[in-house]
Amino acid sequence: MLMPPVSDSPLGQEWLFDLVRGLMLRPERGQRPATRALPILVVEGAHGGGKTQLLAGLEKRADQRVPWARVDFGTLGAQDGAAQVLSSLAFQLGRSTPVYGELECPRLTTGLKAMQLKLKPDRRDAARAAVVEALGEERDRAALQEILRESAGTALDVVLAASGVSPSTSAGGLANVTVDALRDRLTRRPRGRRIVLGRYQDWYGHRGRGLTHNSLDVLVDLNQWNANPRVEGNGQKIGELLWDAFLTDLREGFDSARHSKDLSQSALILLDDVDTALGVSFLNGLAAVRGALDIGNRHGPAPVVFAATSRGVLLAHALPGEVAEVDRQERGALPPLDPVPAWLRVRLPDLTAAEISQALTERTHREGDESQLTTMITDLTGGHPASVSLLLTAVARHPGLWSEPAALLDVPATTTEIDPVGVGTLMERVLLGTDTQTRVNRDDLEICAVAVRRQHALWLGTGDDALLAGGLAGFDDIDRVLWPQVSGAAPVLLRRLLLRDLALHDKDRLPAVEGLPDPDGSVTLWGQAFGRMRQNTLPKRFAEEPPDSAQDTALTAEIATGLYYALASGDLEEVVTRFDLAVGLGSSASWLSALGTVVRAPRRRRAPATPALSPMDQMRALASQAPSMGRSTRHVAELVAALWVVNDPFLGNRRRILHRHIAHVLTGLVDRWPLDNESLYETAQRHEDAAGRWS
């Protein structure tokens, strides 16, 4: 049975441990455990979403309970391939585990040894003889492990380092590491049984499926495929053959074990960060080979569960019938798996407000009502797990700042570094990931963060006045960061943080109140970027050129997006003019819906030296930028400004009066929709209710 939950398990992931535990169970059939055909489990989530933590938790639960192995594809290099990864996995599965003993992979090791030989392809008989000679030698377990280690190369270095064996910096891979050290630290088995790999060469002829190939010819071919990696198809043939050998070894290892009747759970293989070229190729190869083997093998599937983590790239082009989905709302219950699909996908959800509240209580030990802080953290992070954790740590260290999320972002994230980074900066690093930070132009990334849609960002890199330093040359990388395959809170939060940094490009021109425009908006990079967006989505400015007809005042989705950009640039005059002209036209619900889209626009941060104003004073300062003419203009101006302030995810907890004012203004607009004002009343009531939850 797997290890019970540990105290440092990732918040909200216990159901995932239960899911994996269920997949690993081998139900009894004929008074002995049997393995079910199962898809490959793929856990999808953003950077900082808890994927690696999940694998670490599974590793803790599996250690000394079942055979397990782990590979991080993000640490592998261009020199690594399927053979190196399989060698690393087989090496790790050789750890001694109670009841299970040590899993050996003699068929895989036979193929790997054949690949290591220096054979002459033009002398077939001599090549066969060399294979026979190499495989005829008696080897103890340590020598077999050395074959795996040599084949794995750098793919095993990280594993050995984690076990206390230091990888070499030389080209040879591991220096001054004796076979005894490897055996003692990773296998912990005394010298004993000796194996002749030649006993397993025949398998390469029949492969357990009645094939009639000459096994020596197959091994010589395997050697030559490995010697000519650039020949198209060679890598695929190597992977298929070695996968077959590896899975057969696992199946035979369980069936022939001394306590085979007690092996109630499958082995566990953890594959982290599989969105690399090698990771995608490796997993696709596994899916293809495993499906074919499980269908045609009378012995049943291999007793192993594969759990991989991805940011959405691996299954981006998978067909619907190839992927089954796990619904968290069903507490991780398995969907129908008949027929068995290639993949079983779990999308890591963001944390709920209830989970954040639970973590707040457990980690900060604060007393009293935590609903305000829970709501502020939820609104700012969207529940992104790593970011929530960073904010909770900051609250615990700086309890006096709990009511101002923006201030928490600027405190040091750690207490040990000589030059510590702020919480907000560390959030960005987590959200971006190490690979992105080294590959993407940071300034261009911040500029593209202004775009709501991918196609809008393209406007920033074209023309003689392009704002992107690299033009569109690096746009594919930016695209993957801001509009990733995996949706959720991460890209939204990252965009918010990037825009905070974008405003700092013109530190000496920051406004006294968040959101106020520059006297000349085109001077700042913020003004130029959002101005470009507004010009392309809202070419006509009604504050200067009134509409030709009432039809032109319709607040379509496209117009709302343009007004979003206009508001972000500080053009409250245009936004208020447009919404004032639309008052009483169309339904009140559609008017409020468009307004809800617009007021989510980001506000340019204020100058640090200026005093912070209350939310009501911020509203008044912003509303003063709007025109004073029109029957409802004052109400609309205050409503736009107030909603813009209250929707700011960096806003503190002093919101009660502002919510009540919003409710009052909405009620004042009711008479403009005499036959259609229910939506106004309902929205006003929601803000009145919200007022009671804030200070």
XYZ file of C-alpha atoms in Angstrom:
695
model
C 0.000 0.000 0.000
C 1.267 3.455 -0.834
C 2.558 5.724 1.886
C -0.245 7.732 3.541
C -0.521 11.475 2.860
C 2.382 13.532 4.184
C 2.166 16.917 5.867
C 3.790 18.843 3.020
C 1.495 17.525 0.305
C 0.461 20.178 -2.226
C -2.779 21.879 -1.293
C -5.826 20.522 -3.093
C -4.024 17.529 -4.632
C -4.944 14.683 -2.287
C -7.557 13.447 -4.757
C -4.802 13.081 -7.364
C -2.814 10.821 -5.071
C -5.950 8.725 -4.652
C -6.345 8.604 -8.434
C -2.801 7.327 -8.993
C -3.151 4.871 -6.130
C -6.273 3.496 -7.809
C -4.515 3.160 -11.167
C -1.689 1.207 -9.550
C -3.931 -1.392 -7.924
C -3.742 -4.863 -9.483
C -7.083 -6.599 -8.866
C -7.019 -10.305 -8.149
C -7.801 -12.689 -10.955
C -7.514 -16.414 -10.308
C -6.134 -15.853 -6.789
C -3.258 -13.670 -7.945
C -2.944 -9.981 -8.887
C -3.506 -9.095 -12.529
C -2.599 -5.944 -14.440
C -5.223 -3.869 -16.216
C -4.685 -2.144 -19.545
C -4.501 1.551 -18.716
C -3.785 4.797 -20.563
C -0.781 6.991 -19.818
C -1.678 9.550 -17.160
C -0.868 13.114 -18.257
C -1.130 15.867 -15.643
C -1.449 19.264 -17.316
C -0.838 22.594 -15.647
C 1.028 25.873 -15.930
C 4.425 26.733 -14.480
C 3.939 26.816 -10.719
C 0.708 24.840 -10.959
C 1.924 22.031 -8.712
C 2.950 19.409 -11.293
C 6.466 18.799 -10.004
C 5.216 18.925 -6.404
C 2.721 16.233 -7.306
C 5.457 13.965 -8.663
C 7.566 14.628 -5.571
C 4.618 13.622 -3.400
C 4.081 10.454 -5.421
C 7.786 9.698 -5.109
C 7.605 9.975 -1.310
C 4.587 7.723 -1.156
C 6.121 5.127 -3.466
C 9.602 4.990 -1.959
C 10.235 1.628 -0.246
C 6.646 0.638 -1.073
C 6.724 -0.132 -4.791
C 9.389 0.019 -7.523
C 9.525 3.517 -8.989
C 11.656 5.675 -11.255
C 11.673 9.320 -12.290
C 13.092 11.284 -15.210
C 12.947 15.053 -15.733
C 13.064 15.718 -19.473
C 13.864 19.358 -18.788
C 17.321 18.303 -17.600
C 18.189 16.140 -20.623
C 20.379 17.272 -23.488
C 20.493 16.881 -27.249
C 22.696 13.799 -26.883
C 19.958 11.872 -25.062
C 17.392 9.603 -26.687
C 14.983 6.792 -25.871
C 17.832 4.387 -25.065
C 19.302 6.758 -22.474
C 15.933 7.413 -20.832
C 14.995 3.728 -20.680
C 18.424 2.905 -19.247
C 17.927 5.477 -16.501
C 14.467 4.134 -15.700
C 15.689 0.527 -15.594
C 18.629 1.504 -13.386
C 16.324 3.171 -10.866
C 13.856 0.292 -10.848
C 16.740 -1.823 -9.555
C 16.411 -0.304 -6.080
C 15.672 -2.896 -3.429
C 12.043 -2.676 -2.307
C 10.431 -4.803 0.415
C 8.280 -7.623 -1.006
C 9.072 -6.603 -4.598
C 12.812 -7.129 -4.279
C 14.835 -5.725 -7.206
C 13.439 -5.503 -10.711
C 15.903 -6.581 -13.374
C 15.716 -5.752 -17.067
C 17.876 -8.429 -18.752
C 16.253 -8.155 -22.194
C 16.703 -4.393 -22.262
C 20.267 -4.763 -20.963
C 20.979 -7.321 -23.698
C 19.945 -4.851 -26.378
C 21.883 -2.013 -24.763
C 25.037 -4.122 -24.556
C 24.703 -4.975 -28.241
C 24.346 -1.272 -29.034
C 27.605 -0.489 -27.199
C 29.716 -2.862 -29.326
C 32.004 -1.677 -32.120
C 30.825 -3.843 -35.015
C 31.846 -3.834 -38.665
C 28.682 -3.757 -40.772
C 30.393 -5.205 -43.853
C 31.329 -8.403 -41.977
C 28.038 -9.883 -40.837
C 29.420 -13.189 -39.540
C 32.076 -11.415 -37.483
C 29.436 -9.045 -36.111
C 27.246 -11.962 -35.014
C 30.243 -13.639 -33.364
C 31.118 -10.440 -31.505
C 27.572 -10.233 -30.157
C 27.669 -13.873 -29.026
C 30.988 -13.325 -27.282
C 29.844 -10.154 -25.524
C 26.614 -11.713 -24.323
C 28.212 -14.993 -23.260
C 30.082 -13.526 -20.312
C 28.745 -14.150 -16.812
C 27.866 -10.922 -15.025
C 26.788 -10.158 -11.495
C 24.119 -7.601 -10.721
C 26.579 -4.743 -10.330
C 28.012 -5.396 -13.794
C 24.516 -5.380 -15.291
C 23.803 -2.088 -13.553
C 27.030 -0.698 -14.981
C 25.778 -1.461 -18.511
C 22.619 0.503 -17.750
C 24.604 3.354 -16.199
C 26.956 3.590 -19.144
C 24.052 3.612 -21.574
C 22.084 6.191 -19.577
C 24.976 8.666 -19.443
C 23.893 12.146 -18.409
C 20.247 11.027 -18.228
C 21.190 9.348 -14.939
C 23.487 12.028 -13.518
C 20.687 13.982 -11.827
C 19.331 10.809 -10.241
C 22.740 9.806 -8.913
C 23.363 13.299 -7.553
C 20.065 13.172 -5.672
C 21.178 9.835 -4.196
C 24.439 11.325 -2.944
C 26.677 10.250 -5.835
C 28.247 13.275 -7.525
C 28.036 13.338 -11.338
C 31.296 14.029 -13.130
C 31.866 17.186 -15.067
C 33.958 15.257 -17.545
C 32.755 13.951 -20.871
C 32.846 10.443 -19.450
C 29.767 11.052 -17.343
C 30.643 9.726 -13.857
C 34.147 9.924 -12.446
C 35.501 8.057 -9.442
C 32.191 6.263 -8.929
C 32.812 2.582 -8.304
C 30.418 -0.187 -9.166
C 30.269 -0.976 -5.446
C 29.172 2.598 -4.650
C 26.452 2.465 -7.264
C 25.285 -0.894 -6.009
C 25.351 0.045 -2.335
C 23.609 3.383 -2.728
C 20.981 2.512 -5.290
C 20.445 -1.237 -5.277
C 21.601 -2.326 -1.822
C 21.845 -5.935 -2.829
C 24.817 -8.189 -2.016
C 26.694 -9.972 -4.733
C 24.934 -13.204 -5.603
C 23.210 -14.481 -8.720
C 25.168 -14.160 -11.927
C 23.457 -13.734 -15.300
C 24.462 -14.612 -18.839
C 22.769 -12.129 -21.178
C 23.015 -14.640 -23.988
C 20.088 -16.459 -22.395
C 17.900 -13.522 -23.377
C 19.125 -12.971 -26.923
C 16.572 -15.450 -28.328
C 13.789 -13.117 -27.238
C 14.920 -10.662 -29.928
C 13.986 -13.301 -32.504
C 10.477 -14.154 -31.318
C 9.690 -11.196 -28.961
C 7.079 -13.319 -27.237
C 4.779 -13.114 -30.242
C 5.909 -16.041 -32.390
C 8.159 -14.014 -34.705
C 10.818 -15.978 -36.597
C 13.661 -13.471 -36.919
C 17.284 -14.428 -36.334
C 17.946 -12.912 -32.925
C 21.620 -12.199 -33.665
C 20.698 -10.366 -36.862
C 18.190 -8.272 -34.933
C 20.853 -7.322 -32.378
C 23.366 -6.492 -35.121
C 20.707 -4.346 -36.812
C 20.028 -2.625 -33.492
C 23.729 -1.858 -33.221
C 23.797 -0.339 -36.698
C 20.662 1.718 -36.164
C 22.366 3.199 -33.122
C 25.576 3.823 -35.087
C 23.644 5.769 -37.746
C 21.238 8.019 -35.800
C 20.751 10.455 -38.684
C 19.192 7.844 -40.946
C 15.457 8.478 -41.001
C 13.494 5.935 -38.998
C 16.434 4.505 -37.051
C 15.496 6.279 -33.833
C 11.921 5.046 -34.075
C 13.040 1.445 -34.661
C 15.405 1.590 -31.673
C 12.672 2.991 -29.454
C 10.114 0.399 -30.520
C 12.468 -2.540 -29.919
C 13.789 -1.287 -26.574
C 10.326 -0.347 -25.337
C 9.196 -3.889 -26.130
C 12.157 -5.338 -24.212
C 11.629 -3.005 -21.236
C 7.911 -3.730 -20.873
C 8.493 -7.469 -21.270
C 11.143 -7.343 -18.543
C 8.721 -5.618 -16.172
C 5.985 -8.132 -16.879
C 8.342 -11.101 -16.433
C 9.874 -9.529 -13.332
C 6.497 -9.381 -11.607
C 5.374 -12.830 -12.767
C 8.577 -14.583 -11.667
C 9.049 -12.734 -8.378
C 9.340 -14.827 -5.222
C 6.289 -13.100 -3.731
C 4.404 -12.554 -6.993
C 1.063 -13.248 -5.296
C 1.692 -10.305 -2.968
C 2.530 -7.708 -5.636
C -0.787 -5.885 -5.401
C 0.382 -2.649 -7.027
C 2.140 -1.848 -10.273
C 5.473 -0.099 -10.588
C 5.354 3.685 -10.958
C 7.275 5.713 -13.533
C 7.223 9.509 -13.176
C 8.065 11.622 -16.225
C 8.427 15.349 -15.557
C 8.383 18.243 -18.067
C 7.639 16.088 -21.121
C 6.963 19.015 -23.485
C 10.531 18.926 -24.824
C 11.168 17.434 -28.269
C 12.585 14.278 -26.670
C 9.760 14.063 -24.148
C 7.034 14.304 -26.785
C 8.802 11.766 -29.009
C 9.405 9.414 -26.078
C 5.804 9.491 -24.853
C 4.306 9.207 -28.324
C 6.569 6.225 -28.941
C 5.448 4.658 -25.676
C 1.775 5.180 -26.517
C 2.145 3.593 -29.950
C 4.247 0.621 -28.846
C 2.348 0.000 -25.632
C -0.995 -0.059 -27.364
C 0.202 -2.536 -29.967
C 1.865 -4.774 -27.362
C -1.087 -4.803 -24.972
C -3.467 -5.744 -27.762
C -1.368 -8.545 -29.208
C 0.237 -9.964 -26.067
C -1.420 -12.989 -24.492
C 0.430 -12.321 -21.221
C -1.377 -9.036 -20.664
C -0.042 -5.499 -20.199
C 3.106 -4.653 -18.273
C 2.506 -3.857 -14.571
C 3.546 -0.222 -14.654
C 1.722 3.103 -14.364
C 3.179 6.064 -16.262
C 2.466 9.545 -14.880
C 3.730 12.471 -16.979
C 3.519 16.244 -16.479
C 2.909 18.669 -19.323
C 1.988 22.293 -19.965
C -0.339 21.218 -22.767
C 2.090 20.676 -25.637
C 2.114 16.856 -25.494
C -1.597 16.406 -26.190
C -2.156 19.599 -28.177
C -2.812 17.657 -31.374
C -4.231 14.425 -29.943
C -7.530 13.267 -31.409
C -10.575 13.318 -29.085
C -10.920 9.529 -29.106
C -7.322 9.142 -27.950
C -7.792 11.113 -24.723
C -10.033 10.451 -21.726
C -10.576 13.274 -19.236
C -10.641 13.079 -15.440
C -13.196 15.412 -13.875
C -12.162 16.826 -10.520
C -15.797 17.444 -9.688
C -16.248 13.679 -9.706
C -13.508 13.401 -7.054
C -11.086 11.965 -9.574
C -13.284 9.025 -10.577
C -12.066 7.319 -13.731
C -14.105 7.948 -16.882
C -15.164 4.967 -19.033
C -12.014 3.298 -20.423
C -13.539 0.865 -22.901
C -11.893 0.861 -25.338
C -8.747 1.944 -23.507
C -7.523 5.308 -24.874
C -3.857 6.164 -25.243
C -4.016 9.008 -22.722
C -5.782 9.896 -19.492
C -5.612 13.662 -18.951
C -5.921 15.502 -15.658
C -5.921 19.275 -15.780
C -4.592 20.665 -12.517
C -7.191 23.158 -11.295
C -6.378 26.454 -9.673
C -7.061 26.660 -5.959
C -10.561 27.565 -4.855
C -11.315 30.290 -2.338
C -12.124 27.593 0.226
C -8.732 25.932 -0.294
C -6.954 29.281 -0.022
C -8.847 30.026 3.191
C -7.799 26.646 4.594
C -4.159 27.288 3.699
C -4.354 30.773 5.194
C -5.487 29.347 8.512
C -2.866 26.583 8.516
C 0.151 28.598 7.399
C -0.271 32.057 8.913
C -1.990 31.174 12.215
C -3.966 34.386 12.080
C -7.003 34.900 14.284
C -10.354 36.309 13.283
C -12.230 36.617 10.009
C -9.973 35.904 7.037
C -12.592 36.413 4.329
C -11.171 39.763 3.160
C -7.618 38.450 2.807
C -8.860 35.251 1.168
C -10.817 37.269 -1.396
C -7.888 39.600 -2.147
C -5.475 36.694 -2.654
C -8.019 34.875 -4.809
C -8.731 37.967 -6.921
C -5.041 38.727 -7.439
C -3.699 35.227 -8.124
C -6.772 33.505 -9.501
C -5.748 30.600 -7.273
C -2.411 29.922 -8.992
C -0.883 27.518 -6.432
C 2.732 28.713 -6.320
C 1.709 32.378 -6.230
C -0.795 31.754 -3.454
C 1.946 30.037 -1.461
C 4.315 32.985 -1.953
C 1.684 35.472 -0.779
C 0.819 33.367 2.261
C 4.486 33.272 3.237
C 4.713 37.051 2.793
C 1.636 37.569 4.989
C 3.131 35.362 7.705
C 6.380 37.378 7.667
C 4.774 40.806 7.272
C 1.372 40.599 9.004
C 0.995 44.373 9.068
C 0.739 44.498 5.267
C -2.071 41.955 4.915
C -4.613 44.557 3.779
C -2.529 45.786 0.811
C -1.700 43.061 -1.759
C 0.345 45.489 -3.852
C 2.646 46.142 -0.882
C 3.121 42.405 -0.299
C 4.431 42.020 -3.850
C 7.361 44.294 -3.057
C 8.585 42.614 0.146
C 11.513 40.154 -0.075
C 10.422 36.645 -0.968
C 13.133 35.069 1.197
C 15.128 35.963 4.288
C 18.387 34.208 3.441
C 19.591 35.799 0.218
C 22.078 38.663 0.274
C 20.144 40.468 -2.453
C 16.640 38.966 -2.188
C 14.056 39.396 -4.913
C 10.557 40.635 -4.226
C 7.521 38.397 -4.020
C 6.132 39.767 -7.286
C 9.420 39.205 -9.113
C 9.655 35.639 -7.855
C 6.057 35.037 -8.946
C 6.999 36.115 -12.455
C 10.017 33.816 -12.507
C 7.886 30.870 -11.459
C 5.205 31.675 -14.027
C 7.743 32.069 -16.818
C 9.926 29.072 -16.057
C 13.688 28.974 -16.505
C 13.600 28.134 -20.209
C 11.373 31.105 -21.077
C 13.479 33.613 -19.133
C 16.522 32.793 -21.238
C 14.705 32.593 -24.566
C 12.218 35.484 -24.690
C 13.004 39.204 -25.012
C 11.711 40.558 -21.707
C 10.800 44.050 -22.955
C 8.866 42.619 -25.897
C 7.042 40.246 -23.561
C 5.929 43.128 -21.344
C 4.711 45.117 -24.351
C 2.748 42.168 -25.755
C 1.069 41.734 -22.366
C -1.163 44.709 -23.244
C -2.948 42.627 -25.898
C -6.166 40.856 -24.994
C -5.887 38.550 -27.991
C -2.964 36.994 -29.789
C -3.822 38.622 -33.122
C -3.865 42.039 -31.473
C -0.280 41.560 -30.281
C 0.843 41.188 -33.889
C 0.048 44.890 -34.410
C 2.854 45.743 -32.011
C 5.563 44.141 -34.133
C 4.670 45.329 -37.628
C 5.169 48.555 -39.548
C 7.887 51.182 -39.470
C 6.832 52.191 -35.949
C 6.909 48.672 -34.491
C 7.194 48.674 -30.710
C 8.789 45.234 -30.431
C 12.578 45.357 -30.554
C 12.711 41.985 -32.257
C 9.762 42.623 -34.526
C 7.878 39.376 -35.018
C 11.044 37.258 -35.057
C 10.542 36.007 -31.508
C 6.760 36.181 -31.452
C 6.229 32.403 -31.430
C 7.963 32.177 -28.053
C 5.926 35.102 -26.701
C 2.768 33.496 -28.055
C 3.433 30.296 -26.100
C 3.936 32.279 -22.886
C 0.953 34.647 -23.016
C -1.504 32.360 -24.832
C -0.466 28.864 -23.689
C -2.140 25.537 -24.423
C -3.158 25.243 -20.758
C -5.676 27.850 -19.665
C -6.351 29.013 -16.125
C -5.098 31.682 -13.763
C -1.405 31.553 -14.711
C -1.428 33.584 -17.969
C -3.834 36.141 -16.479
C -1.654 36.659 -13.411
C 1.525 36.772 -15.473
C 0.032 39.476 -17.687
C -0.879 41.549 -14.622
C 2.643 41.340 -13.249
C 4.249 42.092 -16.605
C 2.094 45.202 -16.994
C 3.206 46.440 -13.569
C 6.755 46.197 -14.879
C 5.832 47.834 -18.189
C 4.711 50.947 -16.311
C 8.163 51.214 -14.709
C 9.812 51.818 -18.084
C 8.847 55.466 -17.516
C 9.298 55.831 -13.754
C 9.498 59.614 -13.868
C 6.103 59.866 -15.571
C 4.024 57.656 -13.289
C 0.733 59.338 -12.281
C -0.289 60.461 -8.807
C -3.360 58.206 -8.956
C -3.462 54.734 -10.472
C -4.927 54.964 -13.966
C -4.575 58.691 -14.640
C -3.242 59.444 -18.136
C -0.097 61.338 -19.050
C -0.536 64.835 -20.407
C 0.796 63.254 -23.588
C 0.088 59.520 -23.500
C 2.285 58.780 -26.484
C 5.394 59.671 -24.472
C 5.337 56.576 -22.271
C 5.740 53.029 -23.500
C 2.489 52.190 -21.711
C 0.663 54.931 -23.587
C 2.158 53.939 -26.930
C 1.306 50.251 -26.540
C -2.276 50.706 -25.367
C -2.702 53.581 -27.795
C -1.767 51.265 -30.675
C -4.365 48.770 -29.468
C -7.055 51.438 -29.196
C -6.348 52.867 -32.645
C -6.740 49.460 -34.267
C -9.922 48.492 -32.443
C -11.571 51.901 -32.019
C -10.481 54.147 -34.888
C -13.207 56.774 -34.340
C -13.251 58.862 -31.153
C -16.796 59.993 -30.265
C -15.485 62.503 -27.720
C -14.153 64.454 -30.718
C -16.439 63.283 -33.540
C -20.043 62.436 -32.546
C -21.633 59.319 -34.080
C -23.623 59.613 -37.292
C -26.563 57.586 -35.970
C -27.837 55.798 -32.885
C -26.808 52.529 -34.499
C -23.169 53.606 -34.249
C -23.459 53.770 -30.467
C -24.079 50.019 -30.074
C -21.687 48.471 -27.557
C -20.646 45.380 -29.487
C -18.006 42.976 -28.216
C -15.455 44.551 -30.561
C -16.302 48.054 -29.331
C -16.044 46.900 -25.710
C -12.553 45.555 -26.393
C -11.553 48.867 -27.940
C -12.912 50.741 -24.927
C -10.952 48.384 -22.658
C -7.773 49.547 -24.390
C -8.926 53.172 -24.238
C -9.549 52.969 -20.501
C -6.167 51.315 -19.885
C -4.524 54.235 -21.671
C -6.388 56.624 -19.345
C -8.942 57.905 -21.865
C -11.927 58.019 -19.509
C -13.455 60.770 -21.606
C -14.008 58.447 -24.572
C -15.205 55.541 -22.434
C -17.710 57.678 -20.525
C -18.905 59.345 -23.739
C -19.591 55.981 -25.388
C -21.455 54.521 -22.422
C -23.381 57.754 -21.859
C -24.577 57.733 -25.477
C -25.720 54.110 -25.063
C -27.723 54.694 -21.864
C -31.339 53.668 -22.419
C -30.573 52.080 -25.797
C -30.757 48.317 -26.034
C -31.045 46.202 -22.915
C -29.641 47.226 -19.567
C -28.099 43.742 -19.228
C -26.035 44.129 -22.408
C -24.972 47.644 -21.329
C -23.774 46.287 -17.983
C -22.066 43.335 -19.661
C -20.064 45.619 -21.946
C -19.191 47.821 -18.974
C -17.990 44.756 -17.059
C -15.586 43.940 -19.891
C -14.193 47.463 -20.099
C -13.571 48.080 -16.384
C -11.298 45.024 -16.161
C -8.670 47.103 -17.951
C -5.359 47.402 -16.062
C -4.517 50.636 -14.259
C -1.051 52.129 -14.638
C 0.581 52.115 -11.202
C 1.095 55.388 -9.346
C 4.431 57.006 -8.533
C 5.870 55.454 -5.332
C 6.561 58.866 -3.782
C 2.923 59.989 -3.967
C 0.580 59.298 -1.033
C -1.952 56.511 -1.458
C -5.530 57.768 -1.769
C -8.616 55.998 -0.495
C -10.608 54.101 -3.141
C -13.306 56.806 -3.086
C -10.736 59.556 -3.638
C -9.229 57.532 -6.475
C -12.687 57.288 -8.029
C -13.217 61.045 -7.783
C -9.830 61.805 -9.352
C -10.539 59.482 -12.263
C -14.131 60.634 -12.792
C -12.925 64.226 -13.053
C -11.242 63.293 -16.351
C -14.648 62.670 -17.986
C -16.884 65.284 -19.687
C -19.560 67.026 -17.630
C -22.245 67.340 -20.325
C -25.203 65.003 -20.856
C -28.121 63.911 -18.727
C -26.407 60.859 -17.225
C -22.779 61.788 -17.718
C -21.977 62.362 -14.050
C -23.544 59.050 -13.042
C -21.789 57.192 -15.847
C -18.430 58.824 -15.130
C -18.564 57.905 -11.452
C -19.779 54.393 -12.274
C -16.975 53.741 -14.776
C -14.342 55.136 -12.421
C -15.687 53.313 -9.356
C -15.951 49.958 -11.124
C -12.476 50.407 -12.586
C -11.060 50.957 -9.101
C -12.980 48.148 -7.411
C -12.006 45.649 -10.127
C -8.312 46.397 -9.683
C -6.798 43.097 -8.416
C -4.115 45.063 -6.523
C -6.671 47.054 -4.501
C -6.639 46.824 -0.705
C -9.522 46.048 1.637
C -10.994 49.569 2.046
C -13.845 48.979 -0.381
C -17.061 49.286 1.633
C -17.921 52.886 0.776
C -17.009 52.390 -2.874
C -19.342 49.392 -3.238
C -22.173 51.352 -1.647
C -21.533 54.264 -3.966
C -21.667 51.935 -6.980
C -25.015 50.590 -5.771
C -26.285 54.166 -5.357
C -25.185 55.223 -8.854
C -26.726 52.143 -10.470
C -30.017 52.899 -8.768
C -29.817 56.433 -10.155
C -29.730 55.052 -13.707
C -32.871 52.954 -13.305
C -35.221 55.569 -14.771
C -33.286 55.548 -18.066
C -34.509 51.965 -18.661
C -38.092 52.252 -17.348
C -39.164 48.889 -18.807
C -35.859 47.036 -18.498
C -34.176 47.820 -15.205
C -34.131 44.465 -13.415
C -30.434 43.920 -14.219
C -29.593 47.316 -12.724
C -31.414 46.503 -9.485
C -29.771 43.075 -9.229
C -26.291 44.479 -9.836
C -26.881 47.272 -7.324
C -27.939 44.710 -4.729
C -24.798 42.638 -5.301
C -22.641 45.676 -4.610
C -24.690 46.533 -1.533
C -24.121 43.000 -0.260
C -20.404 43.215 -1.087
C -20.100 46.412 0.947
C -20.881 44.445 4.086
C -17.866 42.205 3.535
C -15.265 44.986 3.325
C -13.773 47.618 5.587
